[in-house]
Amino acid sequence: MKKRAVITGIGVISSIGTGKEQFLRGLKACVSGVKSVPYFDTSNYRTHQGAIITGFNKDRYVMADGTIEKEPGNVLGLWAAKEAVLDAKLQMDTVDKKRVEVSIATSLGSIASKDQFNNAFLKSGYGTADPLLMFETCSTTAGVIAKEYGCQGCAISISTACAAGTNSIGYALDLIRKGECDVVIAGGSDPFSRLSLSGFDSLQSTTKKNIALFDQNRDGIIIGEAAAIMVIEELDFAKARNVPIYGEVLGYGISNDAYHTTSPDPKGGGPFGQSPRRLKTLVLHRRRSII
């Protein structure tokens, strides 16, 4: 019998709200997190806006060992993970840390550090650029979260562009179903940076106007910064801890149409080419008791 995976903790840091309650209120009130980009001059870009987090110290995180983390993507992930762990009432000193794993999604990871290095290099030459900035990688966010909570299971980074967050939760489901762990800290974190905006701008996928969801005359997207982390546990493990359960992860699907770097196959050869057995979706049940 397959083991079951349930969600016991949620942490969100976003442009429409910090914390799950504020984030939910923002969703219900249709709050827009879109603002003028404050980090650099955007006059040469198609868009001058982004989903920017305000009213929250996203520039630093003091780790349990006293060190200070400043990489934006890592800081957002650490804050969201802290909220999720507190929400799940997960006391790390009471669990087997070898059975706690980390699965974090990111599209661009610690690209802000690369941007800092690049700016210093272009301005004053190699000698002024901190070489340690180049050691920050896409896997760093998973690593710092694992370090912060002493997780000794795997700490994996999933970078599958826009699908990464869902894939990280799906991977957590696989780990729990196989009995490889009791708990997975899973989710995603991405910062806003000059390089990320440049990438989307070079594809001409950013809007020249205001974002217009579901409008047939829309001309592009607006990117942002955020982190959302969940604590996902094996059902019996969560029941033994006697903690509230938000819902159950029943399945997920992943496919590739092998067509183009950014454009989908117009014939639907990826997802629609899969058998019905493969077309599972991520289902989050409404909060209820699971017996």
PDB file of C-alpha atoms in Angstrom:
ATOM      1  CA  MET A   1       0.000   0.000   0.000  1.00  0.00           C
ATOM      2  CA  LYS A   2       1.391   3.403  -1.005  1.00  0.00           C
ATOM      3  CA  LYS A   3       2.157   5.855   1.750  1.00  0.00           C
ATOM      4  CA  ARG A   4       0.178   9.084   1.694  1.00  0.00           C
ATOM      5  CA  ALA A   5       1.537  12.630   1.704  1.00  0.00           C
ATOM      6  CA  VAL A   6      -0.238  15.484   3.482  1.00  0.00           C
ATOM      7  CA  ILE A   7       0.413  19.201   3.907  1.00  0.00           C
ATOM      8  CA  THR A   8       0.846  20.434   7.473  1.00  0.00           C
ATOM      9  CA  GLY A   9       2.584  23.795   7.072  1.00  0.00           C
ATOM     10  CA  ILE A  10       2.482  26.713   4.627  1.00  0.00           C
ATOM     11  CA  GLY A  11       4.763  29.737   4.310  1.00  0.00           C
ATOM     12  CA  VAL A  12       4.387  32.497   1.702  1.00  0.00           C
ATOM     13  CA  ILE A  13       6.371  35.659   0.991  1.00  0.00           C
ATOM     14  CA  SER A  14       4.914  37.600  -1.949  1.00  0.00           C
ATOM     15  CA  SER A  15       4.140  41.007  -3.385  1.00  0.00           C
ATOM     16  CA  ILE A  16       0.488  40.759  -2.294  1.00  0.00           C
ATOM     17  CA  GLY A  17       1.118  39.589   1.249  1.00  0.00           C
ATOM     18  CA  THR A  18       3.621  38.237   3.733  1.00  0.00           C
ATOM     19  CA  GLY A  19       2.445  35.105   5.511  1.00  0.00           C
ATOM     20  CA  LYS A  20      -0.354  32.790   4.444  1.00  0.00           C
ATOM     21  CA  GLU A  21      -3.162  34.806   6.075  1.00  0.00           C
ATOM     22  CA  GLN A  22      -2.129  38.104   4.488  1.00  0.00           C
ATOM     23  CA  PHE A  23      -1.488  36.370   1.173  1.00  0.00           C
ATOM     24  CA  LEU A  24      -4.978  34.809   1.225  1.00  0.00           C
ATOM     25  CA  ARG A  25      -6.553  38.166   2.057  1.00  0.00           C
ATOM     26  CA  GLY A  26      -4.673  39.685  -0.863  1.00  0.00           C
ATOM     27  CA  LEU A  27      -5.973  36.996  -3.210  1.00  0.00           C
ATOM     28  CA  LYS A  28      -9.555  37.425  -2.060  1.00  0.00           C
ATOM     29  CA  ALA A  29      -9.338  41.218  -2.366  1.00  0.00           C
ATOM     30  CA  CYS A  30      -7.713  40.988  -5.836  1.00  0.00           C
ATOM     31  CA  VAL A  31      -4.749  43.027  -4.612  1.00  0.00           C
ATOM     32  CA  SER A  32      -2.135  43.803  -7.254  1.00  0.00           C
ATOM     33  CA  GLY A  33       1.504  43.438  -6.263  1.00  0.00           C
ATOM     34  CA  VAL A  34       2.741  45.161  -9.432  1.00  0.00           C
ATOM     35  CA  LYS A  35       4.932  48.224  -8.826  1.00  0.00           C
ATOM     36  CA  SER A  36       7.677  50.204 -10.516  1.00  0.00           C
ATOM     37  CA  VAL A  37      10.979  48.308 -10.339  1.00  0.00           C
ATOM     38  CA  PRO A  38      13.065  49.990  -7.594  1.00  0.00           C
ATOM     39  CA  TYR A  39      16.319  48.075  -8.018  1.00  0.00           C
ATOM     40  CA  PHE A  40      17.744  49.486 -11.248  1.00  0.00           C
ATOM     41  CA  ASP A  41      17.011  51.716 -14.227  1.00  0.00           C
ATOM     42  CA  THR A  42      14.493  50.049 -16.553  1.00  0.00           C
ATOM     43  CA  SER A  43      14.311  52.773 -19.207  1.00  0.00           C
ATOM     44  CA  ASN A  44      15.788  50.464 -21.858  1.00  0.00           C
ATOM     45  CA  TYR A  45      13.370  47.609 -21.132  1.00  0.00           C
ATOM     46  CA  ARG A  46       9.950  46.837 -22.570  1.00  0.00           C
ATOM     47  CA  THR A  47       8.432  46.966 -19.099  1.00  0.00           C
ATOM     48  CA  HIS A  48       9.209  49.064 -16.049  1.00  0.00           C
ATOM     49  CA  GLN A  49       7.140  47.083 -13.555  1.00  0.00           C
ATOM     50  CA  GLY A  50       7.436  43.948 -11.482  1.00  0.00           C
ATOM     51  CA  ALA A  51       5.640  42.071  -8.707  1.00  0.00           C
ATOM     52  CA  ILE A  52       7.833  43.582  -5.984  1.00  0.00           C
ATOM     53  CA  ILE A  53       7.749  42.673  -2.293  1.00  0.00           C
ATOM     54  CA  THR A  54       7.459  45.685   0.034  1.00  0.00           C
ATOM     55  CA  GLY A  55       7.071  46.195   3.771  1.00  0.00           C
ATOM     56  CA  PHE A  56       9.260  43.198   4.542  1.00  0.00           C
ATOM     57  CA  ASN A  57      12.977  42.789   5.259  1.00  0.00           C
ATOM     58  CA  LYS A  58      13.957  40.607   2.334  1.00  0.00           C
ATOM     59  CA  ASP A  59      17.587  41.748   2.302  1.00  0.00           C
ATOM     60  CA  ARG A  60      18.964  39.574   5.097  1.00  0.00           C
ATOM     61  CA  TYR A  61      18.250  36.520   7.223  1.00  0.00           C
ATOM     62  CA  VAL A  62      20.089  35.705  10.441  1.00  0.00           C
ATOM     63  CA  MET A  63      20.736  31.954  10.469  1.00  0.00           C
ATOM     64  CA  ALA A  64      20.561  29.829  13.619  1.00  0.00           C
ATOM     65  CA  ASP A  65      24.374  29.735  13.773  1.00  0.00           C
ATOM     66  CA  GLY A  66      24.579  33.539  13.684  1.00  0.00           C
ATOM     67  CA  THR A  67      25.715  33.882  10.074  1.00  0.00           C
ATOM     68  CA  ILE A  68      23.848  36.350   7.877  1.00  0.00           C
ATOM     69  CA  GLU A  69      22.432  35.268   4.531  1.00  0.00           C
ATOM     70  CA  LYS A  70      22.068  38.072   1.966  1.00  0.00           C
ATOM     71  CA  GLU A  71      21.467  36.303  -1.340  1.00  0.00           C
ATOM     72  CA  PRO A  72      17.868  37.401  -2.183  1.00  0.00           C
ATOM     73  CA  GLY A  73      16.640  34.038  -3.443  1.00  0.00           C
ATOM     74  CA  ASN A  74      18.004  32.285  -0.361  1.00  0.00           C
ATOM     75  CA  VAL A  75      16.599  34.922   2.002  1.00  0.00           C
ATOM     76  CA  LEU A  76      13.086  34.593   0.565  1.00  0.00           C
ATOM     77  CA  GLY A  77      13.275  30.799   0.749  1.00  0.00           C
ATOM     78  CA  LEU A  78      14.511  30.862   4.346  1.00  0.00           C
ATOM     79  CA  TRP A  79      11.720  33.185   5.492  1.00  0.00           C
ATOM     80  CA  ALA A  80       9.027  31.113   3.754  1.00  0.00           C
ATOM     81  CA  ALA A  81      10.497  27.886   5.155  1.00  0.00           C
ATOM     82  CA  LYS A  82      10.526  29.383   8.658  1.00  0.00           C
ATOM     83  CA  GLU A  83       6.839  30.248   8.349  1.00  0.00           C
ATOM     84  CA  ALA A  84       6.003  26.774   7.064  1.00  0.00           C
ATOM     85  CA  VAL A  85       7.968  24.966   9.786  1.00  0.00           C
ATOM     86  CA  LEU A  86       6.369  27.099  12.516  1.00  0.00           C
ATOM     87  CA  ASP A  87       2.928  26.574  10.969  1.00  0.00           C
ATOM     88  CA  ALA A  88       3.486  22.797  10.978  1.00  0.00           C
ATOM     89  CA  LYS A  89       4.648  22.904  14.620  1.00  0.00           C
ATOM     90  CA  LEU A  90       7.640  20.862  13.493  1.00  0.00           C
ATOM     91  CA  GLN A  91      10.248  20.546  16.254  1.00  0.00           C
ATOM     92  CA  MET A  92      13.400  19.344  14.537  1.00  0.00           C
ATOM     93  CA  ASP A  93      14.971  18.081  17.769  1.00  0.00           C
ATOM     94  CA  THR A  94      12.116  15.571  18.135  1.00  0.00           C
ATOM     95  CA  VAL A  95      12.396  13.934  14.698  1.00  0.00           C
ATOM     96  CA  ASP A  96      14.964  11.822  12.890  1.00  0.00           C
ATOM     97  CA  LYS A  97      16.769  14.460  10.809  1.00  0.00           C
ATOM     98  CA  LYS A  98      17.992  11.798   8.413  1.00  0.00           C
ATOM     99  CA  ARG A  99      14.323  11.304   7.498  1.00  0.00           C
ATOM    100  CA  VAL A 100      13.742  14.992   6.712  1.00  0.00           C
ATOM    101  CA  GLU A 101      14.486  16.107   3.159  1.00  0.00           C
ATOM    102  CA  VAL A 102      14.396  19.398   1.229  1.00  0.00           C
ATOM    103  CA  SER A 103      13.033  19.886  -2.301  1.00  0.00           C
ATOM    104  CA  ILE A 104      13.261  23.494  -3.477  1.00  0.00           C
ATOM    105  CA  ALA A 105      12.341  24.814  -6.898  1.00  0.00           C
ATOM    106  CA  THR A 106      13.906  27.816  -8.570  1.00  0.00           C
ATOM    107  CA  SER A 107      14.035  29.184 -12.073  1.00  0.00           C
ATOM    108  CA  LEU A 108      17.040  31.453 -11.610  1.00  0.00           C
ATOM    109  CA  GLY A 109      18.305  30.613  -8.120  1.00  0.00           C
ATOM    110  CA  SER A 110      21.072  32.875  -6.877  1.00  0.00           C
ATOM    111  CA  ILE A 111      21.275  34.924 -10.054  1.00  0.00           C
ATOM    112  CA  ALA A 112      21.355  38.155  -8.026  1.00  0.00           C
ATOM    113  CA  SER A 113      24.868  37.260  -6.850  1.00  0.00           C
ATOM    114  CA  LYS A 114      25.955  36.730 -10.441  1.00  0.00           C
ATOM    115  CA  ASP A 115      24.484  40.128 -11.283  1.00  0.00           C
ATOM    116  CA  GLN A 116      26.518  41.753  -8.491  1.00  0.00           C
ATOM    117  CA  PHE A 117      29.698  40.060  -9.697  1.00  0.00           C
ATOM    118  CA  ASN A 118      29.021  41.070 -13.303  1.00  0.00           C
ATOM    119  CA  ASN A 119      28.347  44.709 -12.404  1.00  0.00           C
ATOM    120  CA  ALA A 120      31.553  44.973 -10.360  1.00  0.00           C
ATOM    121  CA  PHE A 121      33.541  43.274 -13.114  1.00  0.00           C
ATOM    122  CA  LEU A 122      32.237  45.592 -15.836  1.00  0.00           C
ATOM    123  CA  LYS A 123      32.689  48.703 -13.708  1.00  0.00           C
ATOM    124  CA  SER A 124      36.153  48.213 -12.228  1.00  0.00           C
ATOM    125  CA  GLY A 125      37.601  44.925 -13.431  1.00  0.00           C
ATOM    126  CA  TYR A 126      38.025  41.449 -12.034  1.00  0.00           C
ATOM    127  CA  GLY A 127      39.984  42.507  -8.951  1.00  0.00           C
ATOM    128  CA  THR A 128      37.000  44.378  -7.516  1.00  0.00           C
ATOM    129  CA  ALA A 129      34.494  41.550  -7.984  1.00  0.00           C
ATOM    130  CA  ASP A 130      34.023  39.221  -5.011  1.00  0.00           C
ATOM    131  CA  PRO A 131      34.785  35.714  -6.351  1.00  0.00           C
ATOM    132  CA  LEU A 132      32.696  34.147  -3.582  1.00  0.00           C
ATOM    133  CA  LEU A 133      29.599  35.478  -5.353  1.00  0.00           C
ATOM    134  CA  MET A 134      30.221  32.934  -8.102  1.00  0.00           C
ATOM    135  CA  PHE A 135      29.863  30.043  -5.642  1.00  0.00           C
ATOM    136  CA  GLU A 136      26.149  30.755  -5.254  1.00  0.00           C
ATOM    137  CA  THR A 137      24.256  28.243  -7.419  1.00  0.00           C
ATOM    138  CA  CYS A 138      20.684  27.116  -8.045  1.00  0.00           C
ATOM    139  CA  SER A 139      21.135  24.497  -5.329  1.00  0.00           C
ATOM    140  CA  THR A 140      22.070  27.045  -2.650  1.00  0.00           C
ATOM    141  CA  THR A 141      18.525  27.747  -1.428  1.00  0.00           C
ATOM    142  CA  ALA A 142      17.875  24.067  -0.721  1.00  0.00           C
ATOM    143  CA  GLY A 143      21.273  23.900   0.950  1.00  0.00           C
ATOM    144  CA  VAL A 144      20.765  26.825   3.316  1.00  0.00           C
ATOM    145  CA  ILE A 145      17.308  25.577   4.328  1.00  0.00           C
ATOM    146  CA  ALA A 146      18.754  22.124   5.031  1.00  0.00           C
ATOM    147  CA  LYS A 147      21.540  23.742   7.064  1.00  0.00           C
ATOM    148  CA  GLU A 148      19.147  25.945   9.025  1.00  0.00           C
ATOM    149  CA  TYR A 149      17.044  22.989  10.197  1.00  0.00           C
ATOM    150  CA  GLY A 150      19.694  20.286  10.235  1.00  0.00           C
ATOM    151  CA  CYS A 151      17.932  18.225   7.558  1.00  0.00           C
ATOM    152  CA  GLN A 152      20.232  15.307   6.770  1.00  0.00           C
ATOM    153  CA  GLY A 153      18.182  13.705   4.027  1.00  0.00           C
ATOM    154  CA  CYS A 154      18.640  14.846   0.433  1.00  0.00           C
ATOM    155  CA  ALA A 155      18.595  18.564  -0.361  1.00  0.00           C
ATOM    156  CA  ILE A 156      17.678  18.854  -4.016  1.00  0.00           C
ATOM    157  CA  SER A 157      17.094  21.816  -6.308  1.00  0.00           C
ATOM    158  CA  ILE A 158      14.570  21.523  -9.140  1.00  0.00           C
ATOM    159  CA  SER A 159      14.907  24.002 -11.986  1.00  0.00           C
ATOM    160  CA  THR A 160      12.244  23.332 -14.595  1.00  0.00           C
ATOM    161  CA  ALA A 161      11.313  26.944 -15.320  1.00  0.00           C
ATOM    162  CA  CYS A 162       7.648  27.822 -14.688  1.00  0.00           C
ATOM    163  CA  ALA A 163       6.768  24.249 -13.693  1.00  0.00           C
ATOM    164  CA  ALA A 164       9.462  23.978 -11.017  1.00  0.00           C
ATOM    165  CA  GLY A 165       7.287  24.682  -7.963  1.00  0.00           C
ATOM    166  CA  THR A 166       4.767  21.976  -8.808  1.00  0.00           C
ATOM    167  CA  ASN A 167       7.575  19.579  -9.690  1.00  0.00           C
ATOM    168  CA  SER A 168       9.203  20.124  -6.282  1.00  0.00           C
ATOM    169  CA  ILE A 169       5.961  19.131  -4.556  1.00  0.00           C
ATOM    170  CA  GLY A 170       5.586  16.152  -6.882  1.00  0.00           C
ATOM    171  CA  TYR A 171       9.107  15.039  -6.022  1.00  0.00           C
ATOM    172  CA  ALA A 172       8.224  15.309  -2.332  1.00  0.00           C
ATOM    173  CA  LEU A 173       5.221  13.064  -2.984  1.00  0.00           C
ATOM    174  CA  ASP A 174       7.472  10.497  -4.683  1.00  0.00           C
ATOM    175  CA  LEU A 175       9.912  10.508  -1.755  1.00  0.00           C
ATOM    176  CA  ILE A 176       7.163   9.948   0.806  1.00  0.00           C
ATOM    177  CA  ARG A 177       5.336   7.312  -1.231  1.00  0.00           C
ATOM    178  CA  LYS A 178       8.539   5.316  -1.532  1.00  0.00           C
ATOM    179  CA  GLY A 179       9.085   5.501   2.225  1.00  0.00           C
ATOM    180  CA  GLU A 180      12.392   7.306   1.848  1.00  0.00           C
ATOM    181  CA  CYS A 181      11.512  10.012   4.391  1.00  0.00           C
ATOM    182  CA  ASP A 182       8.902  11.226   6.856  1.00  0.00           C
ATOM    183  CA  VAL A 183       8.987  14.949   6.082  1.00  0.00           C
ATOM    184  CA  VAL A 184       9.870  17.087   3.051  1.00  0.00           C
ATOM    185  CA  ILE A 185      10.257  20.864   3.119  1.00  0.00           C
ATOM    186  CA  ALA A 186       9.154  21.641  -0.429  1.00  0.00           C
ATOM    187  CA  GLY A 187       8.317  24.650  -2.557  1.00  0.00           C
ATOM    188  CA  GLY A 188       9.973  27.391  -4.554  1.00  0.00           C
ATOM    189  CA  SER A 189      11.855  30.676  -4.306  1.00  0.00           C
ATOM    190  CA  ASP A 190      12.963  33.203  -6.912  1.00  0.00           C
ATOM    191  CA  PRO A 191      14.352  36.755  -6.636  1.00  0.00           C
ATOM    192  CA  PHE A 192      13.906  39.706  -8.968  1.00  0.00           C
ATOM    193  CA  SER A 193      17.063  40.811 -10.759  1.00  0.00           C
ATOM    194  CA  ARG A 194      18.366  42.670 -13.767  1.00  0.00           C
ATOM    195  CA  LEU A 195      19.415  39.418 -15.437  1.00  0.00           C
ATOM    196  CA  SER A 196      16.038  37.763 -14.973  1.00  0.00           C
ATOM    197  CA  LEU A 197      14.212  40.767 -16.435  1.00  0.00           C
ATOM    198  CA  SER A 198      16.743  40.929 -19.280  1.00  0.00           C
ATOM    199  CA  GLY A 199      16.073  37.304 -20.144  1.00  0.00           C
ATOM    200  CA  PHE A 200      12.324  37.714 -20.448  1.00  0.00           C
ATOM    201  CA  ASP A 201      12.759  41.082 -22.156  1.00  0.00           C
ATOM    202  CA  SER A 202      15.069  39.570 -24.793  1.00  0.00           C
ATOM    203  CA  LEU A 203      12.325  37.048 -25.572  1.00  0.00           C
ATOM    204  CA  GLN A 204       9.941  40.015 -25.965  1.00  0.00           C
ATOM    205  CA  SER A 205       7.588  38.299 -23.560  1.00  0.00           C
ATOM    206  CA  THR A 206       7.234  41.218 -21.124  1.00  0.00           C
ATOM    207  CA  THR A 207       4.384  43.675 -21.496  1.00  0.00           C
ATOM    208  CA  LYS A 208       4.825  47.210 -22.805  1.00  0.00           C
ATOM    209  CA  LYS A 209       1.645  48.277 -21.006  1.00  0.00           C
ATOM    210  CA  ASN A 210      -0.120  47.096 -17.892  1.00  0.00           C
ATOM    211  CA  ILE A 211      -0.626  43.393 -17.422  1.00  0.00           C
ATOM    212  CA  ALA A 212      -3.983  42.225 -18.777  1.00  0.00           C
ATOM    213  CA  LEU A 213      -4.835  38.700 -17.672  1.00  0.00           C
ATOM    214  CA  PHE A 214      -7.152  36.729 -19.966  1.00  0.00           C
ATOM    215  CA  ASP A 215      -7.362  39.702 -22.352  1.00  0.00           C
ATOM    216  CA  GLN A 216      -7.144  38.757 -26.025  1.00  0.00           C
ATOM    217  CA  ASN A 217      -5.180  41.973 -26.617  1.00  0.00           C
ATOM    218  CA  ARG A 218      -2.566  41.277 -23.955  1.00  0.00           C
ATOM    219  CA  ASP A 219       1.007  41.776 -25.096  1.00  0.00           C
ATOM    220  CA  GLY A 220       3.093  40.081 -22.445  1.00  0.00           C
ATOM    221  CA  ILE A 221       3.793  39.238 -18.829  1.00  0.00           C
ATOM    222  CA  ILE A 222       5.239  40.887 -15.720  1.00  0.00           C
ATOM    223  CA  ILE A 223       7.722  38.935 -13.614  1.00  0.00           C
ATOM    224  CA  GLY A 224       8.214  39.173  -9.879  1.00  0.00           C
ATOM    225  CA  GLU A 225       9.823  37.814  -6.742  1.00  0.00           C
ATOM    226  CA  ALA A 226       8.350  35.412  -4.198  1.00  0.00           C
ATOM    227  CA  ALA A 227       8.764  32.245  -2.164  1.00  0.00           C
ATOM    228  CA  ALA A 228       6.212  29.630  -1.140  1.00  0.00           C
ATOM    229  CA  ILE A 229       7.174  26.621   0.974  1.00  0.00           C
ATOM    230  CA  MET A 230       5.152  23.718   2.350  1.00  0.00           C
ATOM    231  CA  VAL A 231       5.865  21.095   4.969  1.00  0.00           C
ATOM    232  CA  ILE A 232       4.720  17.791   3.503  1.00  0.00           C
ATOM    233  CA  GLU A 233       4.569  14.741   5.773  1.00  0.00           C
ATOM    234  CA  GLU A 234       3.712  11.080   5.606  1.00  0.00           C
ATOM    235  CA  LEU A 235       0.123  10.747   6.836  1.00  0.00           C
ATOM    236  CA  ASP A 236       0.745   8.452   9.808  1.00  0.00           C
ATOM    237  CA  PHE A 237       3.720  10.569  10.868  1.00  0.00           C
ATOM    238  CA  ALA A 238       1.544  13.705  10.857  1.00  0.00           C
ATOM    239  CA  LYS A 239      -1.256  11.946  12.736  1.00  0.00           C
ATOM    240  CA  ALA A 240       1.211  10.778  15.378  1.00  0.00           C
ATOM    241  CA  ARG A 241       2.260  14.399  15.860  1.00  0.00           C
ATOM    242  CA  ASN A 242      -1.430  15.342  16.159  1.00  0.00           C
ATOM    243  CA  VAL A 243      -1.126  18.417  13.939  1.00  0.00           C
ATOM    244  CA  PRO A 244      -3.778  19.985  11.681  1.00  0.00           C
ATOM    245  CA  ILE A 245      -3.724  18.833   8.059  1.00  0.00           C
ATOM    246  CA  TYR A 246      -4.451  21.247   5.212  1.00  0.00           C
ATOM    247  CA  GLY A 247      -4.864  18.629   2.521  1.00  0.00           C
ATOM    248  CA  GLU A 248      -3.404  15.652   0.722  1.00  0.00           C
ATOM    249  CA  VAL A 249      -1.190  15.557  -2.368  1.00  0.00           C
ATOM    250  CA  LEU A 250      -2.772  12.870  -4.534  1.00  0.00           C
ATOM    251  CA  GLY A 251      -0.626  13.019  -7.652  1.00  0.00           C
ATOM    252  CA  TYR A 252       1.094  15.077 -10.283  1.00  0.00           C
ATOM    253  CA  GLY A 253       2.087  14.894 -13.925  1.00  0.00           C
ATOM    254  CA  ILE A 254       5.202  15.811 -15.863  1.00  0.00           C
ATOM    255  CA  SER A 255       5.937  15.569 -19.567  1.00  0.00           C
ATOM    256  CA  ASN A 256       8.003  17.097 -22.369  1.00  0.00           C
ATOM    257  CA  ASP A 257       6.914  17.687 -25.969  1.00  0.00           C
ATOM    258  CA  ALA A 258      10.521  17.925 -27.291  1.00  0.00           C
ATOM    259  CA  TYR A 259       9.436  20.738 -29.602  1.00  0.00           C
ATOM    260  CA  HIS A 260      10.944  24.148 -28.757  1.00  0.00           C
ATOM    261  CA  THR A 261      12.788  25.948 -25.949  1.00  0.00           C
ATOM    262  CA  THR A 262       9.831  28.186 -25.047  1.00  0.00           C
ATOM    263  CA  SER A 263       6.926  27.454 -27.414  1.00  0.00           C
ATOM    264  CA  PRO A 264       4.575  24.498 -26.885  1.00  0.00           C
ATOM    265  CA  ASP A 265       3.920  21.968 -29.616  1.00  0.00           C
ATOM    266  CA  PRO A 266       0.874  23.337 -31.522  1.00  0.00           C
ATOM    267  CA  LYS A 267      -0.336  19.754 -31.923  1.00  0.00           C
ATOM    268  CA  GLY A 268      -0.234  19.147 -28.167  1.00  0.00           C
ATOM    269  CA  GLY A 269       2.329  16.398 -28.510  1.00  0.00           C
ATOM    270  CA  GLY A 270       3.566  16.624 -24.920  1.00  0.00           C
ATOM    271  CA  PRO A 271       0.822  16.340 -22.299  1.00  0.00           C
ATOM    272  CA  PHE A 272      -1.852  15.168 -24.725  1.00  0.00           C
ATOM    273  CA  GLY A 273       0.436  12.481 -26.083  1.00  0.00           C
ATOM    274  CA  GLN A 274       0.549  10.818 -22.663  1.00  0.00           C
ATOM    275  CA  SER A 275      -1.670   7.955 -21.656  1.00  0.00           C
ATOM    276  CA  PRO A 276      -4.541   8.747 -19.261  1.00  0.00           C
ATOM    277  CA  ARG A 277      -2.604   6.960 -16.513  1.00  0.00           C
ATOM    278  CA  ARG A 278       0.144   9.591 -16.810  1.00  0.00           C
ATOM    279  CA  LEU A 279      -2.215  12.552 -16.836  1.00  0.00           C
ATOM    280  CA  LYS A 280      -2.367  12.959 -13.098  1.00  0.00           C
ATOM    281  CA  THR A 281      -2.768  16.409 -11.597  1.00  0.00           C
ATOM    282  CA  LEU A 282      -1.740  17.950  -8.339  1.00  0.00           C
ATOM    283  CA  VAL A 283      -4.806  17.962  -6.136  1.00  0.00           C
ATOM    284  CA  LEU A 284      -4.945  19.839  -2.872  1.00  0.00           C
ATOM    285  CA  HIS A 285      -8.056  18.841  -0.974  1.00  0.00           C
ATOM    286  CA  ARG A 286      -9.899  21.386   1.061  1.00  0.00           C
ATOM    287  CA  ARG A 287      -8.887  21.301   4.684  1.00  0.00           C
ATOM    288  CA  ARG A 288     -10.415  18.307   6.386  1.00  0.00           C
ATOM    289  CA  SER A 289      -9.630  15.492   8.774  1.00  0.00           C
ATOM    290  CA  ILE A 290      -8.002  12.484   7.142  1.00  0.00           C
ATOM    291  CA  ILE A 291      -8.590   9.153   8.844  1.00  0.00           C
TER     292      ILE A 291
END
